[in-house]
Amino acid sequence: MSETTDIDMLRYCRSQTGRHIMLLVRSPSEVINPLLFFLLVIILFPLGLGPDREQLSVLAPGILWVVALLANLMICMRLFVDDFEDGSLEQLAMARVPLAIAVLPQLVASWLASGLLLSLVSPLFGLMLGLSMDVTPVLVASLLMGTAIMLLLGAVGSALTVGVQRGGMLLALLVLPLYVPVLIAGTRALNEALYGGDPYVALALLGAGVTGGLILAPLAIAAGLRVSLEL
Amino acid sequence: MTTSLLEARDLSIHKGLRQLLKGVNLRVESGDIWQLAGSNGIGKTSLLRSFARLASIEVYGDLSRCDDVLYSGHSAALKGALSPRQNLKYHPSGLCIPSDSEIDDALASVGLSGYENALTARLSAGQKRRVALARLFLPTGRLWLLDEPFTALDVAGVEVLEQRFKAHAHAGGAVVFTSHQSADLGDRLNVLDLEQFRGE
C-alpha cells in the first residue's frame, strides 16, 4: 500500500478548496448575506445617530469592527452544518489525510468568500460613516487579519457545536469572549491611525494572532469535529 | 494467498448505557464478501461504522484493518449544487483524484451517462444513490464498507452492483455490507447474522 505523500496531500487540499469555492459560487446567498447584513447595519447607524460627520467618524472604527465581528459569527454558524448533515464530514474523516489538514481547504474558501471580500469593500463602508480615507490601508489590513483570526476561532466553536441542535447561541457564547481581544486590537489600530498614533503595534498583534491561529486552530478544529462526529 | 483486510476480535459496541453487540469475531480476507444481517436496531450500522473507525468511543475489543477503505453510509456526501461529475471528482474522501474519463465510465456503468453535468439536486433518490455508488467503479479502496447499498435501487441497479461486488472480490478486494434483502452473490457471499451477538 502506497504511503500518503505531501504531494498527495497538497493535491487533495487543492481539489477540496476548489470544491468549497464551487459550492460557495453555486449558493451565492451564503456569500452575499453577511455582506448585505454589514451594509444594512452601516446604513442604519447614520440614520440612528444623526448626520453629524464628526460624531460618526469618532464611532466608525467601533461600528465597523463590531459589525464585522457579527457578520463573521453568522458565517461560523453555517460553517460545518451542511457538511455534517450530508455526510461530507464523515467522508473527510475517512480520507487518509490528518483531519487538521483536511479542514484547511474549507477554512481557506470561507475566508476568501467572507473575510477577504468584507475587507476589500470595507473602505466603502468606512466612507459611509465619514471615516477619513487616510486610514483605509490600516482599516483593510486590520480587517484582513482580524477576520482570519475570528474565522479560525469561530471554526473551533463551530466544530464543537455542529452536532448540537440549534447550537447557534451556544456557539456565540463560546466564541464571543475569544473575539474580544481581536476587537480591541482592531479598533485600537484604527483609532491610533485616526489620531496620529502608531497603529503598527496593534497590527503586529493581529498578525501574531493569525500566525498562532493558523498553527493551533486546525488542531482544535479537528479535535472538535472528532467530538461532534463521535469518532 | 489470502490476506486479512479486517480482523475484529471480541468486539463489543455500546450505545449510551445499552450494549448493542458483544463478542463479535470477524475476519475478512481478500476475495470475501460479507453481509451483515439482523433485525432493525440490532447494530448493523454501528458495527459497520466501528469497522470504518467512525465510532470508536464506545467500541471495545481488538480491531485491525487495512488503511485502504471506502465507506459509504446512509448519507451519501453528495452536494445538490454540484453535478455528479463534480461530486465524484471532488469527493471529500478522495486522495486519488479520478480523471474525467474514469468518472464518465463510472457514471455510465451505473446507467447515468447523459447526466454527468446535470444538477445532482434535480436527480431522483435512486439516481442519487447511483451517483454515490459510482464511486465503487472508480479506482478506490480495497476494503468496501457499505451501509444498505441496495436501498432505492431498481432490479437492474441491484444486478449491476452485485456484478461489481463479485468483480471487486475477484480482483482481491473485499466487501462488507449491510442489507435486509438477500443478494445473489454466489459462493463468495458469507452472511454474518448479528442476532447471535446481541448484547444484554
Tab-separated table of C-alpha atoms in Angstrom:
chain	number	residue	atom	x	y	z
A	1	MET	CA	0.000	0.000	0.000
A	2	SER	CA	1.392	3.376	-1.009
A	3	GLU	CA	2.038	5.941	1.680
A	4	THR	CA	0.347	9.303	1.682
A	5	THR	CA	2.888	11.793	0.395
A	6	ASP	CA	2.993	15.545	0.849
A	7	ILE	CA	2.226	15.957	-2.847
A	8	ASP	CA	-0.916	13.836	-2.472
A	9	MET	CA	-1.966	15.991	0.445
A	10	LEU	CA	-1.314	19.184	-1.488
A	11	ARG	CA	-3.348	17.903	-4.423
A	12	TYR	CA	-6.122	16.837	-2.083
A	13	CYS	CA	-6.207	20.257	-0.418
A	14	ARG	CA	-6.254	21.974	-3.797
A	15	SER	CA	-9.124	19.897	-5.089
A	16	GLN	CA	-11.098	20.341	-1.869
A	17	THR	CA	-10.549	24.097	-1.915
A	18	GLY	CA	-11.917	24.059	-5.447
A	19	ARG	CA	-14.923	22.098	-4.260
A	20	HIS	CA	-15.735	24.550	-1.490
A	21	ILE	CA	-15.268	27.594	-3.698
A	22	MET	CA	-17.537	25.998	-6.285
A	23	LEU	CA	-20.163	25.347	-3.635
A	24	LEU	CA	-19.987	28.960	-2.468
A	25	VAL	CA	-20.302	30.200	-6.053
A	26	ARG	CA	-23.304	27.931	-6.600
A	27	SER	CA	-25.095	29.200	-3.479
A	28	PRO	CA	-24.209	32.903	-3.542
A	29	SER	CA	-26.627	33.754	-0.737
A	30	GLU	CA	-24.118	32.396	1.772
A	31	VAL	CA	-21.561	34.858	0.473
A	32	ILE	CA	-23.870	37.800	-0.048
A	33	ASN	CA	-25.945	37.597	3.139
A	34	PRO	CA	-23.147	38.573	5.549
A	35	LEU	CA	-22.134	41.422	3.237
A	36	LEU	CA	-25.742	42.574	2.996
A	37	PHE	CA	-26.028	42.431	6.772
A	38	PHE	CA	-22.884	44.541	7.019
A	39	LEU	CA	-24.279	47.074	4.554
A	40	LEU	CA	-27.681	47.324	6.259
A	41	VAL	CA	-26.230	47.974	9.693
A	42	ILE	CA	-23.816	50.559	8.307
A	43	ILE	CA	-26.744	52.314	6.599
A	44	LEU	CA	-28.800	52.271	9.793
A	45	PHE	CA	-26.188	53.816	12.059
A	46	PRO	CA	-26.115	57.287	10.422
A	47	LEU	CA	-29.906	57.252	10.451
A	48	GLY	CA	-29.993	56.493	14.161
A	49	LEU	CA	-27.130	58.727	15.243
A	50	GLY	CA	-27.868	61.735	13.043
A	51	PRO	CA	-25.827	63.008	10.142
A	52	ASP	CA	-23.109	64.687	12.226
A	53	ARG	CA	-19.911	63.647	10.430
A	54	GLU	CA	-17.673	64.381	13.401
A	55	GLN	CA	-19.628	62.157	15.730
A	56	LEU	CA	-19.933	59.372	13.150
A	57	SER	CA	-16.235	59.293	12.392
A	58	VAL	CA	-15.489	59.002	16.109
A	59	LEU	CA	-17.722	55.950	16.321
A	60	ALA	CA	-16.804	54.483	12.921
A	61	PRO	CA	-13.922	52.192	14.000
A	62	GLY	CA	-16.044	50.582	16.696
A	63	ILE	CA	-19.083	50.223	14.465
A	64	LEU	CA	-17.137	48.707	11.571
A	65	TRP	CA	-15.411	46.191	13.794
A	66	VAL	CA	-18.480	45.161	15.753
A	67	VAL	CA	-20.432	44.593	12.542
A	68	ALA	CA	-17.534	42.668	11.007
A	69	LEU	CA	-17.481	40.504	14.126
A	70	LEU	CA	-21.201	39.776	13.950
A	71	ALA	CA	-21.058	39.053	10.215
A	72	ASN	CA	-18.254	36.620	10.943
A	73	LEU	CA	-20.326	34.915	13.608
A	74	MET	CA	-23.108	34.446	11.043
A	75	ILE	CA	-20.687	32.660	8.738
A	76	CYS	CA	-19.315	30.457	11.506
A	77	MET	CA	-22.802	29.290	12.452
A	78	ARG	CA	-23.204	27.724	8.993
A	79	LEU	CA	-19.612	26.619	8.569
A	80	PHE	CA	-19.818	22.850	9.114
A	81	VAL	CA	-23.590	22.338	9.295
A	82	ASP	CA	-24.234	21.268	5.685
A	83	ASP	CA	-21.202	19.006	5.571
A	84	PHE	CA	-22.228	17.417	8.853
A	85	GLU	CA	-25.755	16.715	7.686
A	86	ASP	CA	-24.960	15.270	4.267
A	87	GLY	CA	-22.145	13.034	5.479
A	88	SER	CA	-19.302	15.006	3.894
A	89	LEU	CA	-17.581	15.423	7.253
A	90	GLU	CA	-17.663	11.670	7.773
A	91	GLN	CA	-16.015	11.182	4.403
A	92	LEU	CA	-13.495	13.879	5.288
A	93	ALA	CA	-12.594	11.812	8.334
A	94	MET	CA	-12.216	8.732	6.090
A	95	ALA	CA	-9.694	10.494	3.863
A	96	ARG	CA	-6.169	9.354	4.576
A	97	VAL	CA	-5.178	12.902	5.444
A	98	PRO	CA	-4.918	14.193	9.024
A	99	LEU	CA	-8.227	15.848	9.883
A	100	ALA	CA	-6.412	19.023	10.950
A	101	ILE	CA	-5.142	19.379	7.382
A	102	ALA	CA	-8.336	18.172	5.722
A	103	VAL	CA	-10.321	21.059	7.272
A	104	LEU	CA	-7.972	23.730	5.900
A	105	PRO	CA	-9.500	23.904	2.403
A	106	GLN	CA	-12.902	24.836	3.766
A	107	LEU	CA	-11.380	27.500	6.007
A	108	VAL	CA	-9.484	28.984	3.085
A	109	ALA	CA	-12.566	29.034	0.867
A	110	SER	CA	-14.721	30.530	3.621
A	111	TRP	CA	-12.206	33.227	4.367
A	112	LEU	CA	-11.877	34.163	0.694
A	113	ALA	CA	-15.644	34.473	0.454
A	114	SER	CA	-16.125	36.326	3.729
A	115	GLY	CA	-13.061	37.969	5.245
A	116	LEU	CA	-11.305	38.920	2.052
A	117	LEU	CA	-14.469	40.229	0.403
A	118	LEU	CA	-15.503	42.147	3.502
A	119	SER	CA	-12.065	43.703	3.914
A	120	LEU	CA	-11.991	44.792	0.292
A	121	VAL	CA	-15.356	46.558	0.435
A	122	SER	CA	-14.798	47.977	3.922
A	123	PRO	CA	-13.309	51.300	2.669
A	124	LEU	CA	-16.676	51.953	1.035
A	125	PHE	CA	-18.456	51.318	4.315
A	126	GLY	CA	-15.889	53.478	6.118
A	127	LEU	CA	-16.669	56.295	3.728
A	128	MET	CA	-20.376	55.984	4.545
A	129	LEU	CA	-19.507	56.508	8.205
A	130	GLY	CA	-17.352	59.525	7.469
A	131	LEU	CA	-14.088	57.716	8.134
A	132	SER	CA	-11.084	59.551	6.728
A	133	MET	CA	-9.668	57.951	3.569
A	134	ASP	CA	-6.176	58.232	5.090
A	135	VAL	CA	-6.801	55.266	7.371
A	136	THR	CA	-8.013	52.972	4.567
A	137	PRO	CA	-4.800	50.887	4.493
A	138	VAL	CA	-4.984	50.320	8.245
A	139	LEU	CA	-8.706	49.502	8.033
A	140	VAL	CA	-8.193	46.926	5.283
A	141	ALA	CA	-5.084	45.395	6.852
A	142	SER	CA	-6.661	45.091	10.290
A	143	LEU	CA	-9.840	43.541	8.882
A	144	LEU	CA	-7.905	41.111	6.667
A	145	MET	CA	-6.085	39.738	9.694
A	146	GLY	CA	-8.943	40.144	12.150
A	147	THR	CA	-11.459	38.246	10.016
A	148	ALA	CA	-8.943	35.429	9.588
A	149	ILE	CA	-8.459	35.121	13.358
A	150	MET	CA	-12.188	35.302	14.005
A	151	LEU	CA	-12.910	32.661	11.362
A	152	LEU	CA	-10.320	30.321	12.892
A	153	LEU	CA	-11.691	30.834	16.409
A	154	GLY	CA	-15.270	30.579	15.203
A	155	ALA	CA	-14.472	27.362	13.349
A	156	VAL	CA	-13.270	25.795	16.608
A	157	GLY	CA	-16.599	26.656	18.229
A	158	SER	CA	-18.486	25.586	15.144
A	159	ALA	CA	-16.718	22.223	15.086
A	160	LEU	CA	-17.670	21.649	18.710
A	161	THR	CA	-21.319	22.645	18.320
A	162	VAL	CA	-22.132	21.248	14.883
A	163	GLY	CA	-23.776	18.167	16.350
A	164	VAL	CA	-25.963	20.201	18.691
A	165	GLN	CA	-29.462	21.018	17.518
A	166	ARG	CA	-29.719	24.803	17.090
A	167	GLY	CA	-26.250	25.308	18.531
A	168	GLY	CA	-26.053	28.900	17.300
A	169	MET	CA	-26.484	30.533	20.689
A	170	LEU	CA	-24.024	28.116	22.255
A	171	LEU	CA	-21.517	28.964	19.553
A	172	ALA	CA	-21.927	32.692	20.237
A	173	LEU	CA	-21.386	32.138	23.967
A	174	LEU	CA	-18.304	30.038	23.276
A	175	VAL	CA	-16.517	32.276	20.833
A	176	LEU	CA	-17.572	35.852	21.645
A	177	PRO	CA	-15.219	36.083	24.650
A	178	LEU	CA	-12.418	34.917	22.362
A	179	TYR	CA	-13.323	37.586	19.806
A	180	VAL	CA	-12.928	40.410	22.355
A	181	PRO	CA	-9.112	40.713	22.153
A	182	VAL	CA	-9.373	40.793	18.349
A	183	LEU	CA	-11.997	43.521	18.558
A	184	ILE	CA	-9.856	45.570	20.931
A	185	ALA	CA	-6.717	45.211	18.822
A	186	GLY	CA	-8.591	46.024	15.610
A	187	THR	CA	-10.310	49.167	16.864
A	188	ARG	CA	-7.115	50.198	18.595
A	189	ALA	CA	-5.203	50.061	15.305
A	190	LEU	CA	-7.853	52.210	13.629
A	191	ASN	CA	-8.047	54.749	16.430
A	192	GLU	CA	-4.285	55.092	16.575
A	193	ALA	CA	-4.227	55.691	12.819
A	194	LEU	CA	-7.069	58.214	13.074
A	195	TYR	CA	-5.449	60.291	15.808
A	196	GLY	CA	-1.890	60.227	14.521
A	197	GLY	CA	-0.604	57.475	16.759
A	198	ASP	CA	1.230	54.308	15.858
A	199	PRO	CA	-1.145	51.612	14.541
A	200	TYR	CA	1.624	49.083	13.980
A	201	VAL	CA	1.676	47.672	17.492
A	202	ALA	CA	-1.950	46.604	17.240
A	203	LEU	CA	-1.462	45.398	13.656
A	204	ALA	CA	1.528	43.335	14.751
A	205	LEU	CA	-0.590	41.808	17.493
A	206	LEU	CA	-3.213	40.847	14.921
A	207	GLY	CA	-0.502	39.380	12.711
A	208	ALA	CA	0.768	37.311	15.604
A	209	GLY	CA	-2.809	36.187	16.192
A	210	VAL	CA	-3.163	34.979	12.606
A	211	THR	CA	0.108	33.074	12.785
A	212	GLY	CA	-0.710	31.445	16.098
A	213	GLY	CA	-4.264	30.722	14.995
A	214	LEU	CA	-3.161	29.079	11.759
A	215	ILE	CA	-0.902	26.741	13.687
A	216	LEU	CA	-3.134	25.892	16.632
A	217	ALA	CA	-6.733	26.305	15.436
A	218	PRO	CA	-6.731	23.422	12.892
A	219	LEU	CA	-5.705	21.027	15.674
A	220	ALA	CA	-8.535	22.303	17.876
A	221	ILE	CA	-10.995	22.174	14.972
A	222	ALA	CA	-10.048	18.571	14.225
A	223	ALA	CA	-10.461	17.660	17.893
A	224	GLY	CA	-13.834	19.402	17.967
A	225	LEU	CA	-15.018	17.603	14.847
A	226	ARG	CA	-13.943	14.273	16.354
A	227	VAL	CA	-16.134	15.014	19.358
A	228	SER	CA	-19.077	16.031	17.171
A	229	LEU	CA	-18.725	13.007	14.889
A	230	GLU	CA	-18.194	10.734	17.893
A	231	LEU	CA	-15.021	9.425	16.332
B	1	MET	CA	-2.516	-16.432	-0.825
B	2	THR	CA	-5.180	-14.515	1.010
B	3	THR	CA	-4.506	-11.552	3.215
B	4	SER	CA	-6.627	-10.332	6.053
B	5	LEU	CA	-8.107	-6.920	5.334
B	6	LEU	CA	-10.072	-6.651	8.519
B	7	GLU	CA	-9.947	-8.561	11.737
B	8	ALA	CA	-12.243	-7.973	14.688
B	9	ARG	CA	-11.734	-9.942	17.862
B	10	ASP	CA	-14.235	-9.922	20.701
B	11	LEU	CA	-15.670	-6.567	19.627
B	12	SER	CA	-18.479	-5.078	21.689
B	13	ILE	CA	-20.430	-1.958	20.877
B	14	HIS	CA	-22.299	0.228	23.318
B	15	LYS	CA	-24.798	2.944	22.596
B	16	GLY	CA	-25.374	5.055	25.669
B	17	LEU	CA	-25.885	2.625	28.526
B	18	ARG	CA	-27.104	-0.196	26.332
B	19	GLN	CA	-24.851	-2.876	24.974
B	20	LEU	CA	-25.781	-3.418	21.345
B	21	LEU	CA	-23.433	-6.178	20.356
B	22	LYS	CA	-20.876	-8.285	22.187
B	23	GLY	CA	-18.266	-10.824	21.282
B	24	VAL	CA	-18.229	-10.090	17.560
B	25	ASN	CA	-15.497	-12.017	15.805
B	26	LEU	CA	-14.946	-11.454	12.126
B	27	ARG	CA	-12.050	-11.973	9.792
B	28	VAL	CA	-12.407	-10.523	6.327
B	29	GLU	CA	-9.891	-11.747	3.781
B	30	SER	CA	-9.291	-10.519	0.287
B	31	GLY	CA	-11.879	-12.044	-2.003
B	32	ASP	CA	-14.544	-12.173	0.701
B	33	ILE	CA	-17.997	-10.680	0.576
B	34	TRP	CA	-19.717	-10.386	3.917
B	35	GLN	CA	-23.300	-9.429	4.527
B	36	LEU	CA	-24.209	-8.204	7.993
B	37	ALA	CA	-27.760	-9.278	8.641
B	38	GLY	CA	-30.130	-8.821	11.531
B	39	SER	CA	-33.312	-7.061	12.568
B	40	ASN	CA	-33.729	-3.299	12.715
B	41	GLY	CA	-31.826	-1.640	15.525
B	42	ILE	CA	-29.571	-4.569	16.267
B	43	GLY	CA	-26.482	-2.542	15.400
B	44	LYS	CA	-25.584	-3.282	11.798
B	45	THR	CA	-24.753	0.322	11.027
B	46	SER	CA	-22.919	0.788	14.320
B	47	LEU	CA	-20.796	-2.270	13.638
B	48	LEU	CA	-20.011	-1.108	10.116
B	49	ARG	CA	-19.113	2.348	11.392
B	50	SER	CA	-16.853	0.839	14.003
B	51	PHE	CA	-15.103	-1.085	11.221
B	52	ALA	CA	-14.634	2.242	9.441
B	53	ARG	CA	-13.284	3.693	12.706
B	54	LEU	CA	-16.051	6.265	12.617
B	55	ALA	CA	-17.303	5.345	16.071
B	56	SER	CA	-14.525	4.365	18.397
B	57	ILE	CA	-15.723	5.977	21.626
B	58	GLU	CA	-17.982	3.121	22.575
B	59	VAL	CA	-16.293	0.281	20.800
B	60	TYR	CA	-14.281	-2.171	22.855
B	61	GLY	CA	-12.120	-5.020	21.689
B	62	ASP	CA	-9.458	-5.566	19.061
B	63	LEU	CA	-9.845	-4.220	15.594
B	64	SER	CA	-7.187	-4.207	12.935
B	65	ARG	CA	-7.791	-3.345	9.329
B	66	CYS	CA	-6.026	-2.122	6.232
B	67	ASP	CA	-5.898	1.615	5.545
B	68	ASP	CA	-7.336	1.455	2.075
B	69	VAL	CA	-11.009	1.656	2.954
B	70	LEU	CA	-14.042	3.025	1.191
B	71	TYR	CA	-17.012	3.729	3.438
B	72	SER	CA	-20.416	4.679	2.130
B	73	GLY	CA	-23.104	5.430	4.665
B	74	HIS	CA	-26.770	6.389	4.691
B	75	SER	CA	-25.875	9.973	3.883
B	76	ALA	CA	-24.057	9.999	0.600
B	77	ALA	CA	-21.976	13.178	0.969
B	78	LEU	CA	-23.385	14.435	-2.319
B	79	LYS	CA	-23.855	18.147	-2.879
B	80	GLY	CA	-27.037	19.073	-4.698
B	81	ALA	CA	-25.423	22.171	-6.121
B	82	LEU	CA	-22.727	20.184	-7.909
B	83	SER	CA	-23.027	17.865	-10.894
B	84	PRO	CA	-22.493	14.110	-10.496
B	85	ARG	CA	-19.140	14.514	-12.221
B	86	GLN	CA	-18.003	17.219	-9.807
B	87	ASN	CA	-19.341	15.289	-6.836
B	88	LEU	CA	-17.169	12.325	-7.749
B	89	LYS	CA	-14.140	14.339	-8.755
B	90	TYR	CA	-14.060	16.427	-5.597
B	91	HIS	CA	-15.295	13.793	-3.205
B	92	PRO	CA	-14.029	14.672	0.292
B	93	SER	CA	-12.680	11.159	0.870
B	94	GLY	CA	-10.721	11.054	-2.367
B	95	LEU	CA	-6.994	11.073	-2.035
B	96	CYS	CA	-6.531	10.000	-5.622
B	97	ILE	CA	-8.434	12.331	-7.870
B	98	PRO	CA	-10.024	10.437	-10.772
B	99	SER	CA	-9.764	11.711	-14.324
B	100	ASP	CA	-12.828	12.883	-16.241
B	101	SER	CA	-12.859	9.812	-18.462
B	102	GLU	CA	-12.711	7.494	-15.443
B	103	ILE	CA	-15.648	9.363	-13.929
B	104	ASP	CA	-17.669	9.240	-17.141
B	105	ASP	CA	-17.037	5.496	-17.400
B	106	ALA	CA	-18.099	5.019	-13.786
B	107	LEU	CA	-21.273	7.022	-14.323
B	108	ALA	CA	-22.013	5.057	-17.483
B	109	SER	CA	-21.575	1.812	-15.524
B	110	VAL	CA	-24.344	2.819	-13.139
B	111	GLY	CA	-26.534	3.911	-16.039
B	112	LEU	CA	-26.158	7.632	-15.621
B	113	SER	CA	-24.499	8.568	-18.906
B	114	GLY	CA	-26.094	11.775	-20.095
B	115	TYR	CA	-26.457	13.024	-16.530
B	116	GLU	CA	-22.776	13.855	-15.977
B	117	ASN	CA	-23.359	17.581	-15.853
B	118	ALA	CA	-26.907	17.669	-14.521
B	119	LEU	CA	-27.547	19.217	-11.131
B	120	THR	CA	-27.447	16.459	-8.536
B	121	ALA	CA	-30.320	18.140	-6.673
B	122	ARG	CA	-32.569	17.507	-9.706
B	123	LEU	CA	-31.909	13.741	-9.758
B	124	SER	CA	-34.300	11.239	-8.232
B	125	ALA	CA	-33.497	9.391	-4.999
B	126	GLY	CA	-32.479	6.284	-6.929
B	127	GLN	CA	-30.302	8.275	-9.287
B	128	LYS	CA	-28.568	9.998	-6.364
B	129	ARG	CA	-27.962	6.582	-4.894
B	130	ARG	CA	-26.400	5.545	-8.199
B	131	VAL	CA	-24.118	8.596	-8.157
B	132	ALA	CA	-22.946	7.597	-4.684
B	133	LEU	CA	-22.392	4.026	-5.872
B	134	ALA	CA	-20.470	5.208	-8.937
B	135	ARG	CA	-17.601	5.676	-6.504
B	136	LEU	CA	-17.287	1.896	-6.486
B	137	PHE	CA	-16.474	1.968	-10.191
B	138	LEU	CA	-13.561	4.348	-9.712
B	139	PRO	CA	-10.133	3.151	-8.632
B	140	THR	CA	-10.760	3.170	-4.891
B	141	GLY	CA	-10.140	1.296	-1.689
B	142	ARG	CA	-9.596	-2.434	-1.304
B	143	LEU	CA	-11.993	-2.882	1.572
B	144	TRP	CA	-15.501	-1.608	0.985
B	145	LEU	CA	-17.772	-0.916	3.932
B	146	LEU	CA	-21.225	-0.211	2.539
B	147	ASP	CA	-24.305	0.622	4.544
B	148	GLU	CA	-27.503	-0.518	2.808
B	149	PRO	CA	-26.096	-0.205	-0.716
B	150	PHE	CA	-29.212	-1.719	-2.292
B	151	THR	CA	-31.795	0.748	-0.971
B	152	ALA	CA	-33.658	2.788	-3.567
B	153	LEU	CA	-32.125	0.783	-6.417
B	154	ASP	CA	-34.220	-0.892	-9.102
B	155	VAL	CA	-33.726	-4.513	-10.141
B	156	ALA	CA	-31.246	-3.663	-12.880
B	157	GLY	CA	-29.304	-1.457	-10.469
B	158	VAL	CA	-29.082	-4.234	-7.907
B	159	GLU	CA	-27.775	-6.588	-10.570
B	160	VAL	CA	-25.086	-4.122	-11.697
B	161	LEU	CA	-23.992	-3.715	-8.103
B	162	GLU	CA	-23.860	-7.468	-7.492
B	163	GLN	CA	-21.672	-7.895	-10.571
B	164	ARG	CA	-19.405	-5.134	-9.305
B	165	PHE	CA	-19.108	-6.788	-5.871
B	166	LYS	CA	-18.070	-10.053	-7.477
B	167	ALA	CA	-15.544	-8.346	-9.742
B	168	HIS	CA	-14.065	-6.472	-6.795
B	169	ALA	CA	-13.761	-9.614	-4.704
B	170	HIS	CA	-12.261	-11.449	-7.666
B	171	ALA	CA	-9.662	-8.697	-8.035
B	172	GLY	CA	-8.517	-9.224	-4.460
B	173	GLY	CA	-10.719	-6.718	-2.676
B	174	ALA	CA	-13.324	-7.372	-0.043
B	175	VAL	CA	-16.834	-6.109	0.626
B	176	VAL	CA	-18.699	-5.832	3.904
B	177	PHE	CA	-22.246	-4.578	3.529
B	178	THR	CA	-25.460	-4.412	5.470
B	179	SER	CA	-28.715	-5.379	3.845
B	180	HIS	CA	-32.073	-6.904	4.598
B	181	GLN	CA	-32.578	-8.424	1.212
B	182	SER	CA	-30.659	-11.469	0.110
B	183	ALA	CA	-28.239	-10.763	-2.658
B	184	ASP	CA	-27.256	-13.080	-5.474
B	185	LEU	CA	-23.523	-13.097	-4.944
B	186	GLY	CA	-22.647	-16.717	-5.491
B	187	ASP	CA	-20.445	-18.754	-3.187
B	188	ARG	CA	-18.254	-15.841	-2.182
B	189	LEU	CA	-21.051	-14.482	-0.016
B	190	ASN	CA	-20.855	-15.064	3.723
B	191	VAL	CA	-23.683	-13.952	5.935
B	192	LEU	CA	-22.972	-12.830	9.466
B	193	ASP	CA	-26.180	-12.953	11.453
B	194	LEU	CA	-25.861	-10.424	14.231
B	195	GLU	CA	-28.641	-11.983	16.321
B	196	GLN	CA	-26.060	-14.346	17.875
B	197	PHE	CA	-24.061	-11.375	19.175
B	198	ARG	CA	-26.981	-9.484	20.660
B	199	GLY	CA	-25.843	-7.704	23.840
B	200	GLU	CA	-27.665	-7.659	27.106
